């Protein structure tokens, strides 16, 4: 089925006025993305274009740019969330567990939720065995964390028209690939309904910093503007909404950007109207509400 056949259209006025956990007016969904970039492949993205613009392999400088995030940037995120008592969702390539066991163990031991993000950072469309990749990733997360992998984010949010059927078949209950609402919504699949979760391609450091080339203040600025508007609408009676914030260690985990992110989260956690939930917690809260959208 095409996406328009899987997700029923609903206007905000047609949805229930949801009450957030403990009366929260805004739910913030923090997502940290960790990936495994293979030096043998074209890099998923580039910070430094090769001389004359020619694509070169191996692409050592851009591989090393990402590697800095896994060696250093991740630990700045880890310290930030530990200090504030926030447990984010970890969007993780399944192969990160073996390639970067120190990172994976730190996230697991801190109570972060593991969301499948493919096996390597390779677009879903390029895989010959998509079903096998999903099974390999979800099994690795189960084996490592002791918890089933119920959430999914495609590498680069990539899906084919059959992906959600394969995800539901593997026991995945929700995905961030359908960024189409401020609330979860049901997706029809061949194996029952799953949920589209309010991930973000706007409150996301890849488009903000690496594509649009804004400075370190732009992502926090947008997040504050979005939070203020969603809180205003909630106070006016529209009900609680979900705001996702997506970050990558090699982009926002660098020294010149991390202070702005720390200030953003300090502001958000100081607001008693804001609740921080992981993806599975949001899914459980939403399903308990009885909203059929």
PDB file of C-alpha atoms in Angstrom:
ATOM      1  CA  UNK A   1       0.000   0.000   0.000  1.00  0.00           C
ATOM      2  CA  UNK A   2       1.004   3.601  -0.517  1.00  0.00           C
ATOM      3  CA  UNK A   3       1.362   5.777   2.593  1.00  0.00           C
ATOM      4  CA  UNK A   4      -1.884   7.638   1.879  1.00  0.00           C
ATOM      5  CA  UNK A   5      -3.686   4.279   2.045  1.00  0.00           C
ATOM      6  CA  UNK A   6      -2.005   3.341   5.325  1.00  0.00           C
ATOM      7  CA  UNK A   7      -2.583   6.502   7.365  1.00  0.00           C
ATOM      8  CA  UNK A   8      -6.114   7.895   7.680  1.00  0.00           C
ATOM      9  CA  UNK A   9      -6.323  11.673   7.391  1.00  0.00           C
ATOM     10  CA  UNK A  10      -7.556  13.499  10.502  1.00  0.00           C
ATOM     11  CA  UNK A  11      -7.633  17.221  11.254  1.00  0.00           C
ATOM     12  CA  UNK A  12      -6.538  18.443  14.705  1.00  0.00           C
ATOM     13  CA  UNK A  13     -10.126  19.408  15.521  1.00  0.00           C
ATOM     14  CA  UNK A  14     -11.217  15.804  14.952  1.00  0.00           C
ATOM     15  CA  UNK A  15      -8.828  14.309  17.499  1.00  0.00           C
ATOM     16  CA  UNK A  16      -9.423  13.987  21.253  1.00  0.00           C
ATOM     17  CA  UNK A  17      -7.981  16.589  23.621  1.00  0.00           C
ATOM     18  CA  UNK A  18      -5.302  14.459  25.224  1.00  0.00           C
ATOM     19  CA  UNK A  19      -4.094  14.928  28.787  1.00  0.00           C
ATOM     20  CA  UNK A  20      -0.365  14.440  29.270  1.00  0.00           C
ATOM     21  CA  UNK A  21       1.247  12.311  31.987  1.00  0.00           C
ATOM     22  CA  UNK A  22       0.821  14.029  35.362  1.00  0.00           C
ATOM     23  CA  UNK A  23      -1.006  16.855  33.620  1.00  0.00           C
ATOM     24  CA  UNK A  24       1.879  17.763  31.287  1.00  0.00           C
ATOM     25  CA  UNK A  25       1.053  20.218  28.506  1.00  0.00           C
ATOM     26  CA  UNK A  26       3.931  19.144  26.250  1.00  0.00           C
ATOM     27  CA  UNK A  27       5.728  15.837  25.785  1.00  0.00           C
ATOM     28  CA  UNK A  28       9.329  16.120  24.586  1.00  0.00           C
ATOM     29  CA  UNK A  29      10.788  13.071  22.845  1.00  0.00           C
ATOM     30  CA  UNK A  30      14.609  13.329  22.854  1.00  0.00           C
ATOM     31  CA  UNK A  31      16.315  11.103  20.263  1.00  0.00           C
ATOM     32  CA  UNK A  32      20.063  10.460  19.975  1.00  0.00           C
ATOM     33  CA  UNK A  33      21.202   8.828  16.721  1.00  0.00           C
ATOM     34  CA  UNK A  34      24.298   6.595  16.729  1.00  0.00           C
ATOM     35  CA  UNK A  35      25.471   4.935  13.542  1.00  0.00           C
ATOM     36  CA  UNK A  36      28.138   2.718  12.028  1.00  0.00           C
ATOM     37  CA  UNK A  37      29.678   4.171   8.855  1.00  0.00           C
ATOM     38  CA  UNK A  38      31.685   1.672   6.806  1.00  0.00           C
ATOM     39  CA  UNK A  39      34.875   3.031   5.231  1.00  0.00           C
ATOM     40  CA  UNK A  40      34.248   0.760   2.215  1.00  0.00           C
ATOM     41  CA  UNK A  41      30.970   2.561   1.397  1.00  0.00           C
ATOM     42  CA  UNK A  42      30.203   6.099   0.250  1.00  0.00           C
ATOM     43  CA  UNK A  43      29.745   8.175   3.399  1.00  0.00           C
ATOM     44  CA  UNK A  44      26.092   8.786   4.333  1.00  0.00           C
ATOM     45  CA  UNK A  45      26.846  12.536   4.326  1.00  0.00           C
ATOM     46  CA  UNK A  46      29.826  14.823   4.000  1.00  0.00           C
ATOM     47  CA  UNK A  47      31.149  17.812   5.902  1.00  0.00           C
ATOM     48  CA  UNK A  48      34.177  18.139   3.619  1.00  0.00           C
ATOM     49  CA  UNK A  49      33.732  17.860  -0.143  1.00  0.00           C
ATOM     50  CA  UNK A  50      36.574  16.191  -1.999  1.00  0.00           C
ATOM     51  CA  UNK A  51      38.901  18.342  -4.164  1.00  0.00           C
ATOM     52  CA  UNK A  52      37.235  19.216  -7.507  1.00  0.00           C
ATOM     53  CA  UNK A  53      34.018  17.750  -6.087  1.00  0.00           C
ATOM     54  CA  UNK A  54      34.915  14.217  -7.168  1.00  0.00           C
ATOM     55  CA  UNK A  55      33.503  11.434  -4.990  1.00  0.00           C
ATOM     56  CA  UNK A  56      36.426   9.499  -3.556  1.00  0.00           C
ATOM     57  CA  UNK A  57      36.659   6.186  -1.713  1.00  0.00           C
ATOM     58  CA  UNK A  58      37.906   5.547   0.858  1.00  0.00           C
ATOM     59  CA  UNK A  59      36.534   8.822   2.227  1.00  0.00           C
ATOM     60  CA  UNK A  60      38.780   9.105   5.277  1.00  0.00           C
ATOM     61  CA  UNK A  61      38.036  12.705   6.396  1.00  0.00           C
ATOM     62  CA  UNK A  62      34.259  12.255   6.432  1.00  0.00           C
ATOM     63  CA  UNK A  63      34.527   8.829   8.056  1.00  0.00           C
ATOM     64  CA  UNK A  64      36.715  10.410  10.757  1.00  0.00           C
ATOM     65  CA  UNK A  65      34.223  13.274  11.181  1.00  0.00           C
ATOM     66  CA  UNK A  66      31.580  10.740  12.183  1.00  0.00           C
ATOM     67  CA  UNK A  67      34.065   8.737  14.240  1.00  0.00           C
ATOM     68  CA  UNK A  68      34.707  11.817  16.392  1.00  0.00           C
ATOM     69  CA  UNK A  69      31.053  11.703  17.378  1.00  0.00           C
ATOM     70  CA  UNK A  70      31.328   8.123  18.576  1.00  0.00           C
ATOM     71  CA  UNK A  71      34.626   8.717  20.399  1.00  0.00           C
ATOM     72  CA  UNK A  72      33.850  12.115  21.952  1.00  0.00           C
ATOM     73  CA  UNK A  73      30.517  13.695  21.051  1.00  0.00           C
ATOM     74  CA  UNK A  74      28.399  10.834  22.388  1.00  0.00           C
ATOM     75  CA  UNK A  75      29.922  11.236  25.827  1.00  0.00           C
ATOM     76  CA  UNK A  76      28.920  14.899  25.968  1.00  0.00           C
ATOM     77  CA  UNK A  77      25.335  13.817  25.291  1.00  0.00           C
ATOM     78  CA  UNK A  78      25.628  11.090  27.913  1.00  0.00           C
ATOM     79  CA  UNK A  79      26.842  13.573  30.551  1.00  0.00           C
ATOM     80  CA  UNK A  80      24.088  16.071  29.673  1.00  0.00           C
ATOM     81  CA  UNK A  81      21.224  13.611  29.991  1.00  0.00           C
ATOM     82  CA  UNK A  82      22.690  11.991  33.088  1.00  0.00           C
ATOM     83  CA  UNK A  83      23.008  15.382  34.772  1.00  0.00           C
ATOM     84  CA  UNK A  84      19.388  16.290  34.019  1.00  0.00           C
ATOM     85  CA  UNK A  85      17.951  12.851  34.721  1.00  0.00           C
ATOM     86  CA  UNK A  86      16.567  12.457  31.176  1.00  0.00           C
ATOM     87  CA  UNK A  87      16.486   9.040  29.485  1.00  0.00           C
ATOM     88  CA  UNK A  88      16.391   9.593  25.699  1.00  0.00           C
ATOM     89  CA  UNK A  89      15.623   7.161  22.928  1.00  0.00           C
ATOM     90  CA  UNK A  90      18.740   5.822  21.215  1.00  0.00           C
ATOM     91  CA  UNK A  91      18.269   5.391  17.469  1.00  0.00           C
ATOM     92  CA  UNK A  92      20.950   2.781  16.822  1.00  0.00           C
ATOM     93  CA  UNK A  93      22.341   0.846  13.889  1.00  0.00           C
ATOM     94  CA  UNK A  94      22.303  -2.752  15.113  1.00  0.00           C
ATOM     95  CA  UNK A  95      25.987  -3.196  14.239  1.00  0.00           C
ATOM     96  CA  UNK A  96      26.931  -0.395  16.659  1.00  0.00           C
ATOM     97  CA  UNK A  97      26.492  -2.911  19.485  1.00  0.00           C
ATOM     98  CA  UNK A  98      29.487  -4.888  18.228  1.00  0.00           C
ATOM     99  CA  UNK A  99      31.481  -2.049  16.701  1.00  0.00           C
ATOM    100  CA  UNK A 100      31.141   0.384  19.627  1.00  0.00           C
ATOM    101  CA  UNK A 101      30.332  -1.754  22.683  1.00  0.00           C
ATOM    102  CA  UNK A 102      31.395   0.990  25.118  1.00  0.00           C
ATOM    103  CA  UNK A 103      28.810   3.376  23.663  1.00  0.00           C
ATOM    104  CA  UNK A 104      26.044   0.774  23.508  1.00  0.00           C
ATOM    105  CA  UNK A 105      26.672  -0.398  27.074  1.00  0.00           C
ATOM    106  CA  UNK A 106      26.688   3.143  28.465  1.00  0.00           C
ATOM    107  CA  UNK A 107      23.324   3.870  26.861  1.00  0.00           C
ATOM    108  CA  UNK A 108      21.826   0.577  28.015  1.00  0.00           C
ATOM    109  CA  UNK A 109      23.076   0.959  31.568  1.00  0.00           C
ATOM    110  CA  UNK A 110      21.717   4.518  31.754  1.00  0.00           C
ATOM    111  CA  UNK A 111      18.231   3.274  30.882  1.00  0.00           C
ATOM    112  CA  UNK A 112      18.102   4.666  27.365  1.00  0.00           C
ATOM    113  CA  UNK A 113      15.565   3.049  25.056  1.00  0.00           C
ATOM    114  CA  UNK A 114      16.979   1.309  21.951  1.00  0.00           C
ATOM    115  CA  UNK A 115      15.173   2.056  18.683  1.00  0.00           C
ATOM    116  CA  UNK A 116      16.229   0.090  15.592  1.00  0.00           C
ATOM    117  CA  UNK A 117      17.946   2.206  12.931  1.00  0.00           C
ATOM    118  CA  UNK A 118      18.991  -0.400  10.380  1.00  0.00           C
ATOM    119  CA  UNK A 119      22.084  -2.587  10.632  1.00  0.00           C
ATOM    120  CA  UNK A 120      24.586  -0.245   8.960  1.00  0.00           C
ATOM    121  CA  UNK A 121      23.931   3.370   7.923  1.00  0.00           C
ATOM    122  CA  UNK A 122      22.792   2.350   4.448  1.00  0.00           C
ATOM    123  CA  UNK A 123      19.530   3.452   2.771  1.00  0.00           C
ATOM    124  CA  UNK A 124      16.818   0.810   3.010  1.00  0.00           C
ATOM    125  CA  UNK A 125      16.233   0.997  -0.750  1.00  0.00           C
ATOM    126  CA  UNK A 126      19.736  -0.351  -1.445  1.00  0.00           C
ATOM    127  CA  UNK A 127      19.280  -3.580   0.504  1.00  0.00           C
ATOM    128  CA  UNK A 128      18.669  -6.882  -1.236  1.00  0.00           C
ATOM    129  CA  UNK A 129      17.263  -8.517   1.926  1.00  0.00           C
ATOM    130  CA  UNK A 130      15.332  -5.898   3.868  1.00  0.00           C
ATOM    131  CA  UNK A 131      13.485  -8.475   5.957  1.00  0.00           C
ATOM    132  CA  UNK A 132      16.773 -10.085   6.974  1.00  0.00           C
ATOM    133  CA  UNK A 133      18.238  -6.711   7.976  1.00  0.00           C
ATOM    134  CA  UNK A 134      15.228  -5.972  10.188  1.00  0.00           C
ATOM    135  CA  UNK A 135      15.444  -9.404  11.825  1.00  0.00           C
ATOM    136  CA  UNK A 136      19.199  -9.069  12.406  1.00  0.00           C
ATOM    137  CA  UNK A 137      18.809  -5.612  13.965  1.00  0.00           C
ATOM    138  CA  UNK A 138      15.861  -6.391  16.219  1.00  0.00           C
ATOM    139  CA  UNK A 139      17.488  -9.629  17.425  1.00  0.00           C
ATOM    140  CA  UNK A 140      20.766  -7.860  18.254  1.00  0.00           C
ATOM    141  CA  UNK A 141      18.897  -5.270  20.321  1.00  0.00           C
ATOM    142  CA  UNK A 142      16.930  -7.962  22.146  1.00  0.00           C
ATOM    143  CA  UNK A 143      20.068  -9.977  22.888  1.00  0.00           C
ATOM    144  CA  UNK A 144      21.983  -6.933  24.140  1.00  0.00           C
ATOM    145  CA  UNK A 145      19.320  -5.138  26.154  1.00  0.00           C
ATOM    146  CA  UNK A 146      17.064  -8.020  27.167  1.00  0.00           C
ATOM    147  CA  UNK A 147      14.126  -6.020  25.804  1.00  0.00           C
ATOM    148  CA  UNK A 148      12.327  -6.419  22.474  1.00  0.00           C
ATOM    149  CA  UNK A 149      12.913  -3.788  19.819  1.00  0.00           C
ATOM    150  CA  UNK A 150       9.489  -2.149  19.468  1.00  0.00           C
ATOM    151  CA  UNK A 151      10.525   1.102  17.715  1.00  0.00           C
ATOM    152  CA  UNK A 152      12.157   1.827  14.371  1.00  0.00           C
ATOM    153  CA  UNK A 153      13.726   4.686  12.439  1.00  0.00           C
ATOM    154  CA  UNK A 154      14.997   3.911   8.965  1.00  0.00           C
ATOM    155  CA  UNK A 155      18.531   5.106   8.084  1.00  0.00           C
ATOM    156  CA  UNK A 156      17.804   8.583   6.779  1.00  0.00           C
ATOM    157  CA  UNK A 157      14.125   7.728   7.443  1.00  0.00           C
ATOM    158  CA  UNK A 158      14.231   5.544   4.309  1.00  0.00           C
ATOM    159  CA  UNK A 159      11.496   3.016   3.618  1.00  0.00           C
ATOM    160  CA  UNK A 160      10.134   1.136   0.644  1.00  0.00           C
ATOM    161  CA  UNK A 161       6.388   0.687   0.236  1.00  0.00           C
ATOM    162  CA  UNK A 162       6.636  -2.685   2.009  1.00  0.00           C
ATOM    163  CA  UNK A 163       8.846  -1.715   4.969  1.00  0.00           C
ATOM    164  CA  UNK A 164       6.128  -1.177   7.582  1.00  0.00           C
ATOM    165  CA  UNK A 165       4.634  -4.605   6.791  1.00  0.00           C
ATOM    166  CA  UNK A 166       8.013  -6.215   7.466  1.00  0.00           C
ATOM    167  CA  UNK A 167       8.508  -4.141  10.619  1.00  0.00           C
ATOM    168  CA  UNK A 168       5.110  -5.125  12.024  1.00  0.00           C
ATOM    169  CA  UNK A 169       5.842  -8.753  11.143  1.00  0.00           C
ATOM    170  CA  UNK A 170       9.034  -8.488  13.247  1.00  0.00           C
ATOM    171  CA  UNK A 171       7.139  -7.120  16.259  1.00  0.00           C
ATOM    172  CA  UNK A 172       7.913  -3.420  15.788  1.00  0.00           C
ATOM    173  CA  UNK A 173       5.016  -1.330  17.152  1.00  0.00           C
ATOM    174  CA  UNK A 174       5.960   2.198  16.133  1.00  0.00           C
ATOM    175  CA  UNK A 175       8.174   4.123  13.733  1.00  0.00           C
ATOM    176  CA  UNK A 176       9.513   7.659  13.408  1.00  0.00           C
ATOM    177  CA  UNK A 177       9.664   7.563   9.598  1.00  0.00           C
ATOM    178  CA  UNK A 178       6.168   9.065   9.088  1.00  0.00           C
ATOM    179  CA  UNK A 179       6.702  12.648  10.309  1.00  0.00           C
ATOM    180  CA  UNK A 180       3.138  13.769   9.696  1.00  0.00           C
ATOM    181  CA  UNK A 181       1.522  14.898  12.972  1.00  0.00           C
ATOM    182  CA  UNK A 182       2.069  16.333  16.449  1.00  0.00           C
ATOM    183  CA  UNK A 183       0.502  13.183  17.927  1.00  0.00           C
ATOM    184  CA  UNK A 184       0.946   9.476  17.242  1.00  0.00           C
ATOM    185  CA  UNK A 185      -1.281   8.082  14.496  1.00  0.00           C
ATOM    186  CA  UNK A 186      -2.076   4.553  13.379  1.00  0.00           C
ATOM    187  CA  UNK A 187      -0.465   3.014  10.286  1.00  0.00           C
ATOM    188  CA  UNK A 188      -2.256   0.104   8.612  1.00  0.00           C
ATOM    189  CA  UNK A 189      -0.019  -2.907   7.881  1.00  0.00           C
ATOM    190  CA  UNK A 190      -0.471  -6.483   6.759  1.00  0.00           C
ATOM    191  CA  UNK A 191       0.123  -7.536  10.374  1.00  0.00           C
ATOM    192  CA  UNK A 192      -2.084  -5.092  12.263  1.00  0.00           C
ATOM    193  CA  UNK A 193      -1.780  -1.416  13.072  1.00  0.00           C
ATOM    194  CA  UNK A 194       1.438   0.221  14.178  1.00  0.00           C
ATOM    195  CA  UNK A 195       2.047   3.840  15.164  1.00  0.00           C
ATOM    196  CA  UNK A 196       3.603   6.803  13.399  1.00  0.00           C
ATOM    197  CA  UNK A 197       5.489   8.703  16.087  1.00  0.00           C
ATOM    198  CA  UNK A 198       6.173  12.483  15.988  1.00  0.00           C
ATOM    199  CA  UNK A 199       9.851  12.377  15.065  1.00  0.00           C
ATOM    200  CA  UNK A 200      11.182  15.554  13.447  1.00  0.00           C
ATOM    201  CA  UNK A 201      13.015  16.510  10.268  1.00  0.00           C
ATOM    202  CA  UNK A 202      12.926  20.199  11.290  1.00  0.00           C
ATOM    203  CA  UNK A 203      14.092  19.962  14.928  1.00  0.00           C
ATOM    204  CA  UNK A 204      16.960  17.813  13.716  1.00  0.00           C
ATOM    205  CA  UNK A 205      20.605  18.830  13.539  1.00  0.00           C
ATOM    206  CA  UNK A 206      21.242  17.232  10.130  1.00  0.00           C
ATOM    207  CA  UNK A 207      18.980  19.551   8.092  1.00  0.00           C
ATOM    208  CA  UNK A 208      19.474  22.550  10.398  1.00  0.00           C
ATOM    209  CA  UNK A 209      23.270  22.458  10.565  1.00  0.00           C
ATOM    210  CA  UNK A 210      24.602  20.283   7.749  1.00  0.00           C
ATOM    211  CA  UNK A 211      22.086  21.090   4.989  1.00  0.00           C
ATOM    212  CA  UNK A 212      20.878  24.607   5.842  1.00  0.00           C
ATOM    213  CA  UNK A 213      24.242  25.607   7.405  1.00  0.00           C
ATOM    214  CA  UNK A 214      22.870  27.429  10.446  1.00  0.00           C
ATOM    215  CA  UNK A 215      24.954  28.118  13.532  1.00  0.00           C
ATOM    216  CA  UNK A 216      24.728  26.349  16.903  1.00  0.00           C
ATOM    217  CA  UNK A 217      21.853  28.538  18.117  1.00  0.00           C
ATOM    218  CA  UNK A 218      19.356  27.693  15.370  1.00  0.00           C
ATOM    219  CA  UNK A 219      18.243  24.241  16.523  1.00  0.00           C
ATOM    220  CA  UNK A 220      17.690  25.424  20.135  1.00  0.00           C
ATOM    221  CA  UNK A 221      15.939  28.545  18.812  1.00  0.00           C
ATOM    222  CA  UNK A 222      13.541  26.479  16.727  1.00  0.00           C
ATOM    223  CA  UNK A 223      12.914  24.070  19.588  1.00  0.00           C
ATOM    224  CA  UNK A 224      12.052  26.938  21.939  1.00  0.00           C
ATOM    225  CA  UNK A 225       9.707  28.454  19.352  1.00  0.00           C
ATOM    226  CA  UNK A 226       8.013  25.099  18.744  1.00  0.00           C
ATOM    227  CA  UNK A 227       7.661  24.388  22.472  1.00  0.00           C
ATOM    228  CA  UNK A 228       6.198  27.845  23.117  1.00  0.00           C
ATOM    229  CA  UNK A 229       3.597  27.432  20.382  1.00  0.00           C
ATOM    230  CA  UNK A 230       2.601  23.903  21.386  1.00  0.00           C
ATOM    231  CA  UNK A 231       2.298  25.003  25.015  1.00  0.00           C
ATOM    232  CA  UNK A 232       0.199  27.987  23.957  1.00  0.00           C
ATOM    233  CA  UNK A 233      -2.147  25.736  22.001  1.00  0.00           C
ATOM    234  CA  UNK A 234      -2.372  23.290  24.910  1.00  0.00           C
ATOM    235  CA  UNK A 235      -3.205  26.090  27.332  1.00  0.00           C
ATOM    236  CA  UNK A 236      -5.939  27.207  24.905  1.00  0.00           C
ATOM    237  CA  UNK A 237      -7.526  23.766  25.081  1.00  0.00           C
ATOM    238  CA  UNK A 238      -6.096  21.780  22.156  1.00  0.00           C
ATOM    239  CA  UNK A 239      -4.554  19.138  24.423  1.00  0.00           C
ATOM    240  CA  UNK A 240      -1.000  17.914  24.876  1.00  0.00           C
ATOM    241  CA  UNK A 241       1.254  17.373  21.843  1.00  0.00           C
ATOM    242  CA  UNK A 242       4.593  15.634  21.246  1.00  0.00           C
ATOM    243  CA  UNK A 243       7.787  17.432  20.169  1.00  0.00           C
ATOM    244  CA  UNK A 244      10.699  15.337  18.943  1.00  0.00           C
ATOM    245  CA  UNK A 245      14.290  16.623  18.997  1.00  0.00           C
ATOM    246  CA  UNK A 246      16.872  14.631  17.020  1.00  0.00           C
ATOM    247  CA  UNK A 247      20.630  15.005  17.492  1.00  0.00           C
ATOM    248  CA  UNK A 248      23.787  13.285  16.261  1.00  0.00           C
ATOM    249  CA  UNK A 249      27.059  13.081  18.235  1.00  0.00           C
ATOM    250  CA  UNK A 250      29.280  14.197  15.350  1.00  0.00           C
ATOM    251  CA  UNK A 251      27.169  17.342  14.758  1.00  0.00           C
ATOM    252  CA  UNK A 252      25.786  18.689  18.042  1.00  0.00           C
ATOM    253  CA  UNK A 253      28.267  16.852  20.265  1.00  0.00           C
ATOM    254  CA  UNK A 254      31.150  19.091  19.214  1.00  0.00           C
ATOM    255  CA  UNK A 255      32.581  21.741  21.598  1.00  0.00           C
ATOM    256  CA  UNK A 256      31.148  24.771  19.789  1.00  0.00           C
ATOM    257  CA  UNK A 257      27.558  23.427  19.681  1.00  0.00           C
ATOM    258  CA  UNK A 258      27.053  21.434  22.886  1.00  0.00           C
ATOM    259  CA  UNK A 259      26.650  24.475  25.210  1.00  0.00           C
ATOM    260  CA  UNK A 260      23.618  25.682  23.241  1.00  0.00           C
ATOM    261  CA  UNK A 261      22.033  22.219  23.464  1.00  0.00           C
ATOM    262  CA  UNK A 262      22.723  22.069  27.211  1.00  0.00           C
ATOM    263  CA  UNK A 263      21.018  25.448  27.678  1.00  0.00           C
ATOM    264  CA  UNK A 264      17.973  24.288  25.679  1.00  0.00           C
ATOM    265  CA  UNK A 265      17.455  21.176  27.777  1.00  0.00           C
ATOM    266  CA  UNK A 266      18.010  23.108  31.003  1.00  0.00           C
ATOM    267  CA  UNK A 267      15.210  25.466  29.982  1.00  0.00           C
ATOM    268  CA  UNK A 268      12.858  22.656  28.990  1.00  0.00           C
ATOM    269  CA  UNK A 269      13.347  20.603  32.138  1.00  0.00           C
ATOM    270  CA  UNK A 270      12.797  23.692  34.301  1.00  0.00           C
ATOM    271  CA  UNK A 271       9.258  24.073  32.895  1.00  0.00           C
ATOM    272  CA  UNK A 272       6.808  22.018  35.019  1.00  0.00           C
ATOM    273  CA  UNK A 273       4.442  21.763  32.051  1.00  0.00           C
ATOM    274  CA  UNK A 274       6.944  19.650  30.090  1.00  0.00           C
ATOM    275  CA  UNK A 275       7.353  15.862  30.384  1.00  0.00           C
ATOM    276  CA  UNK A 276      10.183  13.827  28.845  1.00  0.00           C
ATOM    277  CA  UNK A 277       9.177  10.394  27.536  1.00  0.00           C
ATOM    278  CA  UNK A 278      10.806   7.671  25.493  1.00  0.00           C
ATOM    279  CA  UNK A 279       9.149   6.428  22.319  1.00  0.00           C
ATOM    280  CA  UNK A 280       7.663   3.292  23.879  1.00  0.00           C
ATOM    281  CA  UNK A 281       6.272   5.325  26.770  1.00  0.00           C
ATOM    282  CA  UNK A 282       4.622   7.714  24.323  1.00  0.00           C
ATOM    283  CA  UNK A 283       3.139   4.782  22.407  1.00  0.00           C
ATOM    284  CA  UNK A 284       1.743   3.220  25.599  1.00  0.00           C
ATOM    285  CA  UNK A 285       0.312   6.552  26.760  1.00  0.00           C
ATOM    286  CA  UNK A 286      -1.317   7.187  23.396  1.00  0.00           C
ATOM    287  CA  UNK A 287      -2.816   3.708  23.017  1.00  0.00           C
ATOM    288  CA  UNK A 288      -4.273   3.921  26.520  1.00  0.00           C
ATOM    289  CA  UNK A 289      -6.085   7.116  25.507  1.00  0.00           C
ATOM    290  CA  UNK A 290      -8.390   5.281  23.089  1.00  0.00           C
ATOM    291  CA  UNK A 291      -7.740   7.765  20.257  1.00  0.00           C
ATOM    292  CA  UNK A 292      -8.564   5.860  17.016  1.00  0.00           C
ATOM    293  CA  UNK A 293      -6.646   8.190  14.671  1.00  0.00           C
TER     294      UNK A 293
END
